[in-house]
PDB file of C-alpha atoms in Angstrom:
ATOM      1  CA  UNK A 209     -37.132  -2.081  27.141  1.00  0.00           C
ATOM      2  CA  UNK A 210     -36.830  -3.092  23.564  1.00  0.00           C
ATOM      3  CA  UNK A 211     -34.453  -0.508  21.369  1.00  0.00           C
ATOM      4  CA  UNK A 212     -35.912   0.290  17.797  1.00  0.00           C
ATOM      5  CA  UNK A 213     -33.654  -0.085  14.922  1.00  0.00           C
ATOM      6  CA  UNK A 214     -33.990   2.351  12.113  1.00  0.00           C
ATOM      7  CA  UNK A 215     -32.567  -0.427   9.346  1.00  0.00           C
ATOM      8  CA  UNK A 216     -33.123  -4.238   8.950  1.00  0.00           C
ATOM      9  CA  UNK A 217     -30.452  -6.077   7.562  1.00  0.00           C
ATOM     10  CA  UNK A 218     -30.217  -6.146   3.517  1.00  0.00           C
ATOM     11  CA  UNK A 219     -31.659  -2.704   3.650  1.00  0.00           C
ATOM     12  CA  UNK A 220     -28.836   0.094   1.534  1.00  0.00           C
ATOM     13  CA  UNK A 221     -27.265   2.738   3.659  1.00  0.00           C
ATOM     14  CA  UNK A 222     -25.373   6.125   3.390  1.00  0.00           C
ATOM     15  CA  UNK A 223     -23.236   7.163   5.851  1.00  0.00           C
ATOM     16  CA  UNK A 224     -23.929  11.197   6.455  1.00  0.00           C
ATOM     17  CA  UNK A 225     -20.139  11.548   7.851  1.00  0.00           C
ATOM     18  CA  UNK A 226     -17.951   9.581   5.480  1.00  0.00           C
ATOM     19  CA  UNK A 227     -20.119   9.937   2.669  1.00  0.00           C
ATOM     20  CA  UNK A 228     -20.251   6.015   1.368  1.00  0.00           C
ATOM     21  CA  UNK A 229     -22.537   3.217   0.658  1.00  0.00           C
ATOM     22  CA  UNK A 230     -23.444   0.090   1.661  1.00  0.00           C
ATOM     23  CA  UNK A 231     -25.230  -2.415   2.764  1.00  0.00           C
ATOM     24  CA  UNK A 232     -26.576  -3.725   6.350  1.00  0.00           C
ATOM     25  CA  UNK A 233     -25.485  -7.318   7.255  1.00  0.00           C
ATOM     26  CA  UNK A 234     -25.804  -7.147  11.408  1.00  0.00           C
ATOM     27  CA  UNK A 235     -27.699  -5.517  13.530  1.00  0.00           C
ATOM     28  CA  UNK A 236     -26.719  -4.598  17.391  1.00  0.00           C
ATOM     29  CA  UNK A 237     -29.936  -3.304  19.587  1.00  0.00           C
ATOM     30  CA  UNK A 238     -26.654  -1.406  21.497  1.00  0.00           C
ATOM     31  CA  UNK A 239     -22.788  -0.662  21.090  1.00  0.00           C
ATOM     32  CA  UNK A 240     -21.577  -4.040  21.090  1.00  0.00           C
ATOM     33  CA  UNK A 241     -17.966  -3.424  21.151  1.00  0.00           C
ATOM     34  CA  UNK A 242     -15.122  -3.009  22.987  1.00  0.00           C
ATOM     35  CA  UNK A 243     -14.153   0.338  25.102  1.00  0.00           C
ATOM     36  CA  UNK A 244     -10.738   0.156  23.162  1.00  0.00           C
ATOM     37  CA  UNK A 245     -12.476   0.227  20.092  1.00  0.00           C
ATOM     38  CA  UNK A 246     -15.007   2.619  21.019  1.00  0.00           C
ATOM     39  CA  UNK A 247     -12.257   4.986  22.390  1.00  0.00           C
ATOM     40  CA  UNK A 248      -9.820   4.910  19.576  1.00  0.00           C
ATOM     41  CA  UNK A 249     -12.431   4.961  16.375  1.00  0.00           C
ATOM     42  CA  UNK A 250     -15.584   6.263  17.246  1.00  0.00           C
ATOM     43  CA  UNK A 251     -13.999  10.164  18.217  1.00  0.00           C
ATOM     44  CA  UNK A 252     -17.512  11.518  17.597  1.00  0.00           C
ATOM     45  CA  UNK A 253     -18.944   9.520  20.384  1.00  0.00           C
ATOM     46  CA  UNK A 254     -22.320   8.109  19.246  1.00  0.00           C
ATOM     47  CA  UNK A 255     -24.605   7.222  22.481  1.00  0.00           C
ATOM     48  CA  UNK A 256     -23.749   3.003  22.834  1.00  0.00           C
ATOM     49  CA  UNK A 257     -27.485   2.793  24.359  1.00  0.00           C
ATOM     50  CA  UNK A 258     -28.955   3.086  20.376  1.00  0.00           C
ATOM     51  CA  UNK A 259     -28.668   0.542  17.617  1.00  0.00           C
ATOM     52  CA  UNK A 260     -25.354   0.108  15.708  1.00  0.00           C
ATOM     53  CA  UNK A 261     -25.150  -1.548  12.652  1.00  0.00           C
ATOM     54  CA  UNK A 262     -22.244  -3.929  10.501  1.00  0.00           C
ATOM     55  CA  UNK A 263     -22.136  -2.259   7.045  1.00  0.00           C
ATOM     56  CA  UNK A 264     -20.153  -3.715   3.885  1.00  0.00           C
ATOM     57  CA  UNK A 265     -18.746  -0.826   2.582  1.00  0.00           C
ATOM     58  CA  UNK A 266     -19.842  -0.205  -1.678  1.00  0.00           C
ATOM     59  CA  UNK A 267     -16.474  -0.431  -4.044  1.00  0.00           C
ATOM     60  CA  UNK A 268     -14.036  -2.048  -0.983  1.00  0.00           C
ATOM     61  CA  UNK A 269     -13.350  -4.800   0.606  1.00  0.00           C
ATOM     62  CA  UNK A 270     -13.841  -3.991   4.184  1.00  0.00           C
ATOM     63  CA  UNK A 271     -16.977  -3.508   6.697  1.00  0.00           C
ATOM     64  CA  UNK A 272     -17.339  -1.024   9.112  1.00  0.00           C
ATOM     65  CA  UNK A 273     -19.333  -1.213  12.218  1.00  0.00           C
ATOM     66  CA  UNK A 274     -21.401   1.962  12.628  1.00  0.00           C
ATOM     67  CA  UNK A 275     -24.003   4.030  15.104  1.00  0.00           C
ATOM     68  CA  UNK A 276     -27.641   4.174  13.858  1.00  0.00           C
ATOM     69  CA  UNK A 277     -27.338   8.288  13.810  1.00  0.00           C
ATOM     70  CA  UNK A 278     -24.428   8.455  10.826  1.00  0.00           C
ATOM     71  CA  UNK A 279     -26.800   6.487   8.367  1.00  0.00           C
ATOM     72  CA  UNK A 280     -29.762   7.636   5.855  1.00  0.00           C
ATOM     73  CA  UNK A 281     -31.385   5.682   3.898  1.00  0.00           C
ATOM     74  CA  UNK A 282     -29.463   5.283   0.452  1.00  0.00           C
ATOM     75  CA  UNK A 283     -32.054   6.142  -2.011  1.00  0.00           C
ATOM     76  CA  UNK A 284     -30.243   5.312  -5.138  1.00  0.00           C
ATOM     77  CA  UNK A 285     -31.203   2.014  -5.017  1.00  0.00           C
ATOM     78  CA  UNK A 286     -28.540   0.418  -6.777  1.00  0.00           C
ATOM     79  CA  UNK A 287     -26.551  -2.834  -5.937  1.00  0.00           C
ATOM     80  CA  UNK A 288     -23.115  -2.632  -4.251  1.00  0.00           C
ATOM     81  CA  UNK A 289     -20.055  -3.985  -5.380  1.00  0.00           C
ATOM     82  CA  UNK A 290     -18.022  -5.568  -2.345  1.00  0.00           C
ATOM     83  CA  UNK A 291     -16.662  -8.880  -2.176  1.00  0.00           C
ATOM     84  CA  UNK A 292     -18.333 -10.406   0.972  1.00  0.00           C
ATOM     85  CA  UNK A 293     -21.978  -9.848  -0.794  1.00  0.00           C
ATOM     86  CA  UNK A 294     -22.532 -13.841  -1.798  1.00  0.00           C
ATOM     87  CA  UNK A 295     -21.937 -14.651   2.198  1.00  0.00           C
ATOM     88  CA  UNK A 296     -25.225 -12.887   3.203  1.00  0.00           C
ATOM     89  CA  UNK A 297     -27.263 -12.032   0.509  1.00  0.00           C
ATOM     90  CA  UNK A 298     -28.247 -14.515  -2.784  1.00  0.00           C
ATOM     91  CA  UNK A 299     -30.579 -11.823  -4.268  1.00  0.00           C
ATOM     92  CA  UNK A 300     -31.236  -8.217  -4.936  1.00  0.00           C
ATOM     93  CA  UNK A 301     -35.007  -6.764  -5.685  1.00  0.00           C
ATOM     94  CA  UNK A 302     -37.046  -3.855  -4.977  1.00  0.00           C
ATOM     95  CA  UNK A 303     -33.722  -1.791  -3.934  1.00  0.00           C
ATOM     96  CA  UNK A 304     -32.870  -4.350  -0.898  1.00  0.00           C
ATOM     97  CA  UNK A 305     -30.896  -7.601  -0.259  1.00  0.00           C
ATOM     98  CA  UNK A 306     -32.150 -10.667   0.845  1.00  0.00           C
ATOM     99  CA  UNK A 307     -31.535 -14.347   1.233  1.00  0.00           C
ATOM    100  CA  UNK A 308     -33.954 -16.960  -0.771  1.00  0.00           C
ATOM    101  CA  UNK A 309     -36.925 -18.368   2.089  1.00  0.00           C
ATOM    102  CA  UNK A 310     -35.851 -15.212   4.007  1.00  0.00           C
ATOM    103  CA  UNK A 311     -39.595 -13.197   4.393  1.00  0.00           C
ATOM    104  CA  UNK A 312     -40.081 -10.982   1.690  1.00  0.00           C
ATOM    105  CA  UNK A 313     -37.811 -12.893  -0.618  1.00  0.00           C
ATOM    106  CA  UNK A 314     -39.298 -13.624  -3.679  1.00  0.00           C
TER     107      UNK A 314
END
């Protein structure tokens, strides 16, 4: 059985909970963590058997590693600020990050 991922990586987030932006850089199909980390952080308990995503948080410096049901798409469409961007991404158009010869890169 193949799990369907809401986001794609490059696409802008919002996180309903925390109330931030960002941007997607991995995707899991399933919790791909540990059960220490899942125990200690993740106190509302998102279901491990749906897509989780690695997000670099907008005006930080950290990423956060987060269960498909806490994110909505970030309509504002502007670029994020965050250090880390230039490791994944090399361009920003139609409100979504991408890598040149990537599909859809222009």
């Amino acid at each position: 059985m193949t799990t369907r991922t809401r986001f794609s990586i490059g696409e802008l987030v919002h996180h309903t909970k925390f109330d931030y932006r960002g941007v997607i850089v991995d995707v899991d199909p399933v919790y791909a963590g540990s059960d220490e980390w899942y125990e200690t952080v993740a106190r509302s308990r998102p279901p491990k058997d749906q897509p989780w995503y690695h997000v670099l948080v907008d005006e930080h410096t950290h990423s956060t590693y987060v269960a498909e049901r806490h994110l909505e798409p970030d309509t504002r469409g502007e670029q994020i600020d965050h250090p880390a961007l230039g490791q994944f991404f090399d361009r920003f158009m139609q409100g979504r990050y991408s890598r040149q010869g990537e599909p859809g890169a222009h």
